[in-house]
mmCIF file of C-alpha atoms and ligand atoms in Angstrom:
data_model
loop_
_atom_site.group_PDB
_atom_site.id
_atom_site.type_symbol
_atom_site.label_atom_id
_atom_site.label_comp_id
_atom_site.label_asym_id
_atom_site.label_seq_id
_atom_site.Cartn_x
_atom_site.Cartn_y
_atom_site.Cartn_z
ATOM 1 C CA MET A 90 -7.578 7.857 4.516
ATOM 2 C CA ARG A 91 -11.165 8.759 3.556
ATOM 3 C CA LEU A 92 -11.064 10.745 0.354
ATOM 4 C CA ARG A 93 -13.528 13.427 -0.584
ATOM 5 C CA ASN A 94 -13.451 14.188 -4.260
ATOM 6 C CA VAL A 95 -12.305 17.780 -4.386
ATOM 7 C CA THR A 96 -13.358 19.090 -7.778
ATOM 8 C CA GLY A 97 -10.427 20.212 -9.878
ATOM 9 C CA SER A 98 -7.807 19.095 -7.372
ATOM 10 C CA ARG A 99 -5.707 17.452 -10.080
ATOM 11 C CA GLU A 100 -5.691 20.692 -12.109
ATOM 12 C CA MET A 101 -4.887 22.775 -9.035
ATOM 13 C CA ILE A 102 -1.977 20.482 -8.182
ATOM 14 C CA ALA A 103 -0.770 20.732 -11.789
ATOM 15 C CA ASP A 104 -0.586 24.523 -11.353
ATOM 16 C CA SER A 105 1.083 24.502 -7.955
ATOM 17 C CA ARG A 106 4.667 25.765 -7.779
ATOM 18 C CA PHE A 107 5.166 23.781 -4.560
ATOM 19 C CA VAL A 108 4.824 20.500 -6.449
ATOM 20 C CA VAL A 109 7.647 19.059 -8.556
ATOM 21 C CA HIS A 110 5.764 17.964 -11.670
ATOM 22 C CA ASP A 111 8.511 16.052 -13.455
ATOM 23 C CA PRO A 112 10.136 14.171 -10.555
ATOM 24 C CA PHE A 113 11.578 11.463 -12.836
ATOM 25 C CA ASP A 114 13.732 14.122 -14.554
ATOM 26 C CA HIS A 115 15.412 15.017 -11.266
ATOM 27 C CA LYS A 116 16.785 11.602 -10.395
ATOM 28 C CA GLY A 117 20.345 12.156 -9.096
ATOM 29 C CA LYS A 118 19.875 15.940 -9.286
ATOM 30 C CA TRP A 119 17.707 16.884 -6.282
ATOM 31 C CA LYS A 120 20.438 19.189 -4.951
ATOM 32 C CA GLU A 121 19.844 21.351 -8.042
ATOM 33 C CA VAL A 122 16.132 21.583 -7.250
ATOM 34 C CA PHE A 123 16.910 23.035 -3.811
ATOM 35 C CA GLY A 124 20.019 24.929 -4.928
ATOM 36 C CA ASN A 125 22.193 23.593 -2.094
ATOM 37 C CA THR A 126 23.922 20.414 -0.906
ATOM 38 C CA ASN A 127 21.891 19.880 2.267
ATOM 39 C CA PRO A 128 20.714 16.308 2.971
ATOM 40 C CA VAL A 129 17.374 15.216 1.522
ATOM 41 C CA HIS A 130 14.777 13.650 3.828
ATOM 42 C CA ILE A 131 11.480 12.331 2.465
ATOM 43 C CA GLU A 132 8.092 11.418 3.925
ATOM 44 C CA ILE A 133 6.120 8.810 2.005
ATOM 45 C CA GLY A 134 2.339 9.042 2.350
ATOM 46 C CA MET A 135 2.459 12.520 3.875
ATOM 47 C CA GLY A 136 -1.296 13.112 3.731
ATOM 48 C CA LYS A 137 -2.148 16.778 4.360
ATOM 49 C CA GLY A 138 1.466 17.494 5.254
ATOM 50 C CA ARG A 139 1.400 18.791 8.811
ATOM 51 C CA PHE A 140 4.352 16.644 9.953
ATOM 52 C CA ILE A 141 6.726 17.488 7.109
ATOM 53 C CA MET A 142 5.814 21.181 7.168
ATOM 54 C CA ASP A 143 6.502 21.463 10.897
ATOM 55 C CA LEU A 144 9.738 19.503 10.435
ATOM 56 C CA ALA A 145 10.894 21.675 7.522
ATOM 57 C CA ALA A 146 10.189 24.822 9.541
ATOM 58 C CA ALA A 147 12.186 23.438 12.497
ATOM 59 C CA LYS A 148 15.156 22.246 10.405
ATOM 60 C CA PRO A 149 16.014 24.728 7.636
ATOM 61 C CA ASP A 150 19.346 22.961 6.958
ATOM 62 C CA VAL A 151 17.593 19.831 5.689
ATOM 63 C CA ASN A 152 15.759 19.579 2.361
ATOM 64 C CA TYR A 153 12.379 17.856 2.664
ATOM 65 C CA ILE A 154 10.244 16.177 0.025
ATOM 66 C CA GLY A 155 6.706 15.069 0.834
ATOM 67 C CA ILE A 156 5.300 12.272 -1.318
ATOM 68 C CA GLU A 157 1.568 11.651 -1.609
ATOM 69 C CA LYS A 158 -0.435 9.495 -3.997
ATOM 70 C CA TYR A 159 -3.674 11.512 -4.141
ATOM 71 C CA SER A 160 -4.209 15.047 -5.439
ATOM 72 C CA THR A 161 -7.233 15.578 -3.186
ATOM 73 C CA VAL A 162 -5.032 15.103 -0.115
ATOM 74 C CA LEU A 163 -1.948 16.855 -1.470
ATOM 75 C CA LEU A 164 -4.037 19.891 -2.355
ATOM 76 C CA ARG A 165 -4.480 20.665 1.338
ATOM 77 C CA ALA A 166 -0.712 20.679 1.844
ATOM 78 C CA THR A 167 -0.153 23.055 -1.087
ATOM 79 C CA GLN A 168 -2.801 25.414 0.337
ATOM 80 C CA LYS A 169 -1.007 25.420 3.704
ATOM 81 C CA MET A 170 2.315 26.078 1.945
ATOM 82 C CA ALA A 171 0.788 29.101 0.207
ATOM 83 C CA GLU A 172 0.087 30.560 3.674
ATOM 84 C CA ASN A 173 3.535 29.716 5.042
ATOM 85 C CA GLU A 174 6.076 29.132 2.300
ATOM 86 C CA LEU A 175 9.118 27.014 3.160
ATOM 87 C CA PRO A 176 12.146 27.120 0.806
ATOM 88 C CA ASN A 177 13.432 23.708 1.970
ATOM 89 C CA LEU A 178 10.225 21.761 1.207
ATOM 90 C CA CYS A 179 8.535 20.529 -1.946
ATOM 91 C CA PHE A 180 5.929 17.904 -2.783
ATOM 92 C CA ILE A 181 5.561 15.101 -5.309
ATOM 93 C CA ARG A 182 2.282 13.459 -6.311
ATOM 94 C CA MET A 183 3.165 9.872 -7.110
ATOM 95 C CA ASP A 184 2.816 6.278 -6.043
ATOM 96 C CA ALA A 185 5.849 5.372 -3.933
ATOM 97 C CA GLU A 186 6.130 2.130 -5.908
ATOM 98 C CA ASP A 187 8.089 4.193 -8.464
ATOM 99 C CA ILE A 188 10.434 5.771 -5.938
ATOM 100 C CA CYS A 189 13.559 4.205 -7.467
ATOM 101 C CA GLU A 190 12.840 6.104 -10.698
ATOM 102 C CA VAL A 191 12.875 9.402 -8.809
ATOM 103 C CA PHE A 192 15.883 9.097 -6.475
ATOM 104 C CA ASP A 193 19.358 7.791 -7.255
ATOM 105 C CA LYS A 194 21.492 5.480 -5.123
ATOM 106 C CA GLU A 195 22.182 7.083 -1.707
ATOM 107 C CA GLU A 196 20.380 10.296 -2.682
ATOM 108 C CA VAL A 197 18.068 10.215 0.356
ATOM 109 C CA ALA A 198 19.410 10.524 3.911
ATOM 110 C CA LYS A 199 16.226 9.657 5.842
ATOM 111 C CA ILE A 200 12.764 8.235 5.129
ATOM 112 C CA TYR A 201 9.702 8.861 7.273
ATOM 113 C CA LEU A 202 6.645 6.577 7.119
ATOM 114 C CA ASN A 203 3.785 7.894 9.237
ATOM 115 C CA PHE A 204 0.509 6.047 9.792
ATOM 116 C CA SER A 205 0.840 4.138 6.547
ATOM 117 C CA ASP A 206 -2.255 2.457 5.137
ATOM 118 C CA PRO A 207 -2.526 -1.026 6.761
ATOM 119 C CA TRP A 208 -3.761 -3.019 3.729
ATOM 120 C CA PRO A 209 -5.175 -5.702 6.081
ATOM 121 C CA LYS A 210 -5.651 -8.498 3.505
ATOM 122 C CA ASP A 211 -2.669 -10.875 3.258
ATOM 123 C CA ARG A 212 -2.655 -10.709 -0.522
ATOM 124 C CA HIS A 213 -2.068 -6.941 -0.280
ATOM 125 C CA ALA A 214 0.906 -7.214 2.097
ATOM 126 C CA LYS A 215 3.369 -6.061 -0.551
ATOM 127 C CA ARG A 216 1.516 -2.737 -0.808
ATOM 128 C CA ARG A 217 2.252 -1.921 2.845
ATOM 129 C CA LEU A 218 4.917 0.780 2.972
ATOM 130 C CA PRO A 219 7.054 -1.051 5.597
ATOM 131 C CA SER A 220 6.887 -4.368 3.650
ATOM 132 C CA ARG A 221 10.069 -6.135 2.485
ATOM 133 C CA GLN A 222 9.208 -5.146 -1.096
ATOM 134 C CA PHE A 223 9.223 -1.477 -0.135
ATOM 135 C CA LEU A 224 12.300 -1.936 2.107
ATOM 136 C CA ALA A 225 14.147 -3.172 -0.999
ATOM 137 C CA ARG A 226 13.162 0.031 -2.811
ATOM 138 C CA TYR A 227 14.314 2.178 0.117
ATOM 139 C CA ASP A 228 17.596 0.225 0.151
ATOM 140 C CA ALA A 229 18.218 1.371 -3.421
ATOM 141 C CA ILE A 230 17.929 5.116 -2.633
ATOM 142 C CA LEU A 231 19.024 5.536 0.992
ATOM 143 C CA ALA A 232 22.485 6.721 2.113
ATOM 144 C CA LYS A 233 24.626 4.057 3.766
ATOM 145 C CA ASP A 234 24.060 5.455 7.248
ATOM 146 C CA GLY A 235 20.436 6.352 6.440
ATOM 147 C CA ARG A 236 17.519 5.598 8.721
ATOM 148 C CA ILE A 237 13.820 4.845 8.305
ATOM 149 C CA GLU A 238 11.486 6.137 11.010
ATOM 150 C CA PHE A 239 8.035 4.541 11.076
ATOM 151 C CA LYS A 240 5.069 5.500 13.301
ATOM 152 C CA THR A 241 1.613 3.927 13.470
ATOM 153 C CA ASP A 242 -1.290 3.340 15.831
ATOM 154 C CA ASN A 243 -1.997 -0.023 14.151
ATOM 155 C CA GLN A 244 -0.642 -2.917 16.215
ATOM 156 C CA GLU A 245 -1.027 -5.510 13.428
ATOM 157 C CA LEU A 246 0.825 -3.301 10.965
ATOM 158 C CA PHE A 247 3.574 -2.625 13.508
ATOM 159 C CA ASP A 248 3.999 -6.351 14.260
ATOM 160 C CA PHE A 249 4.139 -7.041 10.517
ATOM 161 C CA ALA A 250 6.700 -4.250 10.032
ATOM 162 C CA LEU A 251 8.913 -5.655 12.807
ATOM 163 C CA GLU A 252 8.832 -9.109 11.192
ATOM 164 C CA GLU A 253 9.910 -7.672 7.831
ATOM 165 C CA ILE A 254 13.090 -6.003 9.157
ATOM 166 C CA GLU A 255 15.503 -8.926 9.407
ATOM 167 C CA PRO A 256 14.535 -10.889 6.273
ATOM 168 C CA ALA A 257 14.903 -7.659 4.291
ATOM 169 C CA GLY A 258 18.447 -7.149 5.633
ATOM 170 C CA TRP A 259 17.726 -4.306 8.036
ATOM 171 C CA GLU A 260 18.431 -3.882 11.754
ATOM 172 C CA LEU A 261 16.306 -2.407 14.525
ATOM 173 C CA GLU A 262 17.909 0.626 16.170
ATOM 174 C CA ALA A 263 15.058 1.551 18.514
ATOM 175 C CA ALA A 264 11.387 0.714 19.028
ATOM 176 C CA THR A 265 8.538 1.552 21.366
ATOM 177 C CA ARG A 266 4.945 0.421 21.725
ATOM 178 C CA ASP A 267 3.964 3.607 23.537
ATOM 179 C CA LEU A 268 5.818 6.529 22.003
ATOM 180 C CA HIS A 269 4.016 9.223 23.961
ATOM 181 C CA HIS A 270 5.162 7.679 27.262
ATOM 182 C CA ASP A 271 8.708 6.919 26.080
ATOM 183 C CA GLU A 272 10.751 9.926 27.153
ATOM 184 C CA LYS A 273 13.795 9.078 25.035
ATOM 185 C CA MET A 274 12.008 8.344 21.748
ATOM 186 C CA MET A 275 9.534 11.176 22.294
ATOM 187 C CA ALA A 276 12.315 13.794 22.406
ATOM 188 C CA GLY A 277 11.770 16.161 19.473
ATOM 189 C CA ASN A 278 8.686 14.239 18.288
ATOM 190 C CA ILE A 279 6.592 16.047 15.688
ATOM 191 C CA MET A 280 2.944 15.010 15.528
ATOM 192 C CA THR A 281 1.191 14.025 12.329
ATOM 193 C CA GLU A 282 -2.525 14.631 11.682
ATOM 194 C CA TYR A 283 -3.311 10.955 12.333
ATOM 195 C CA GLU A 284 -1.100 10.860 15.410
ATOM 196 C CA GLU A 285 -2.962 13.811 16.927
ATOM 197 C CA ARG A 286 -6.310 12.145 16.221
ATOM 198 C CA PHE A 287 -5.468 8.647 17.497
ATOM 199 C CA SER A 288 -3.398 9.664 20.508
ATOM 200 C CA SER A 289 -6.209 11.988 21.646
ATOM 201 C CA LEU A 290 -8.465 8.894 21.689
ATOM 202 C CA GLY A 291 -5.967 7.245 24.058
ATOM 203 C CA ASN A 292 -4.500 4.873 21.435
ATOM 204 C CA PRO A 293 -0.818 4.023 21.963
ATOM 205 C CA ILE A 294 1.511 5.076 19.161
ATOM 206 C CA TYR A 295 4.113 2.574 17.932
ATOM 207 C CA LYS A 296 7.448 3.632 16.462
ATOM 208 C CA TYR A 297 10.606 2.060 15.133
ATOM 209 C CA ILE A 298 13.889 3.324 13.681
ATOM 210 C CA ILE A 299 15.815 0.946 11.392
ATOM 211 C CA TYR A 300 19.087 0.901 9.432
ATOM 212 C CA ARG A 301 20.816 -1.591 7.142
ATOM 213 C CA GLN A 302 22.841 -4.449 8.590
ATOM 214 C CA GLN A 303 25.673 -4.305 6.039
ATOM 215 C CA PHE A 304 26.443 -0.678 6.876
ATOM 216 C CA GLU A 305 26.422 -1.178 10.638
ATOM 217 C CA ASN A 306 30.155 -0.359 10.939
ATOM 218 C CA GLY A 307 30.103 2.422 8.393
ATOM 219 C CA GLY A 308 31.119 0.047 5.520
HETATM 220 N N1 SAM B 1749 1.133 10.555 7.159
HETATM 221 C C1 SAM B 1749 -0.135 11.225 7.361
HETATM 222 C C2 SAM B 1749 -0.457 11.269 8.827
HETATM 223 O O1 SAM B 1749 0.197 10.555 9.614
HETATM 224 O O2 SAM B 1749 -1.340 12.037 9.220
HETATM 225 C C3 SAM B 1749 -1.268 10.563 6.551
HETATM 226 C C4 SAM B 1749 -1.579 9.146 6.924
HETATM 227 S S1 SAM B 1749 -2.789 8.401 5.829
HETATM 228 C C5 SAM B 1749 -3.403 7.082 6.748
HETATM 229 C C6 SAM B 1749 -1.767 7.553 4.649
HETATM 230 C C7 SAM B 1749 -1.427 8.408 3.432
HETATM 231 O O3 SAM B 1749 -0.492 7.703 2.633
HETATM 232 C C8 SAM B 1749 -2.620 8.695 2.552
HETATM 233 O O4 SAM B 1749 -2.701 10.073 2.277
HETATM 234 C C9 SAM B 1749 -2.346 7.880 1.277
HETATM 235 O O5 SAM B 1749 -2.886 8.465 0.116
HETATM 236 C C10 SAM B 1749 -0.832 7.850 1.266
HETATM 237 N N2 SAM B 1749 -0.271 6.697 0.550
HETATM 238 C C11 SAM B 1749 -0.601 5.404 0.751
HETATM 239 N N3 SAM B 1749 0.100 4.591 -0.078
HETATM 240 C C12 SAM B 1749 0.904 5.414 -0.808
HETATM 241 C C13 SAM B 1749 1.852 5.179 -1.841
HETATM 242 N N4 SAM B 1749 2.089 3.948 -2.315
HETATM 243 N N5 SAM B 1749 2.488 6.241 -2.374
HETATM 244 C C14 SAM B 1749 2.232 7.491 -1.930
HETATM 245 N N6 SAM B 1749 1.331 7.780 -0.964
HETATM 246 C C15 SAM B 1749 0.675 6.758 -0.408
#
């Protein structure tokens, strides 16, 4: 994502009541943050937040947490929240590398990865959000029957992500190389900012849903 330096964005984020400022203190206690026992779904690399805000508005019985590394980007999401406040959504500004310090074992019921940065150089592969290194982190926080849903317009990243599934101990539940022409997988689809932009250019959108092999039979 191209970043414009928005002056004071870090300070504005620090003042925002939509951002959880001490996420490490809430490990194992996210139900208290929302004040209910609804499942927690997270989006990692949420950008300006359109996807997770539309999702949270559509599903009030799910608690949503949007995670974004950069204040300049997150600021836009907090501004949108100020116009349309959603009680079941909050944001965290952090690098997802530290996600295991923020969520306890099985505390998250679903993880969304949308249009993750491709990190095209081989030596940066472990920074890709669907890499085996990140899958191991997700394994440590996801409920046994939890799912990861990943969308991208980047064919190389999608091929890489598919190759990472099995060695990391995960199983493919569903996949498409043209989401917008796949009636079944498109049902209930919520567009992200990047998805809107790239699909309007005619680019196909790739998507997979994965779960963990060892919990296949509910074990
Ligand atoms: N998901 C949005 C969409 O589909 O429109 C934004 C996609 S943008 C290409 C990727 C976003 O992920 C950027 O805002 C970037 O800052 C964020 N990001 C990348 N790596 C991250 C990480 N390790 N932790 C948190 N956010 C990250």
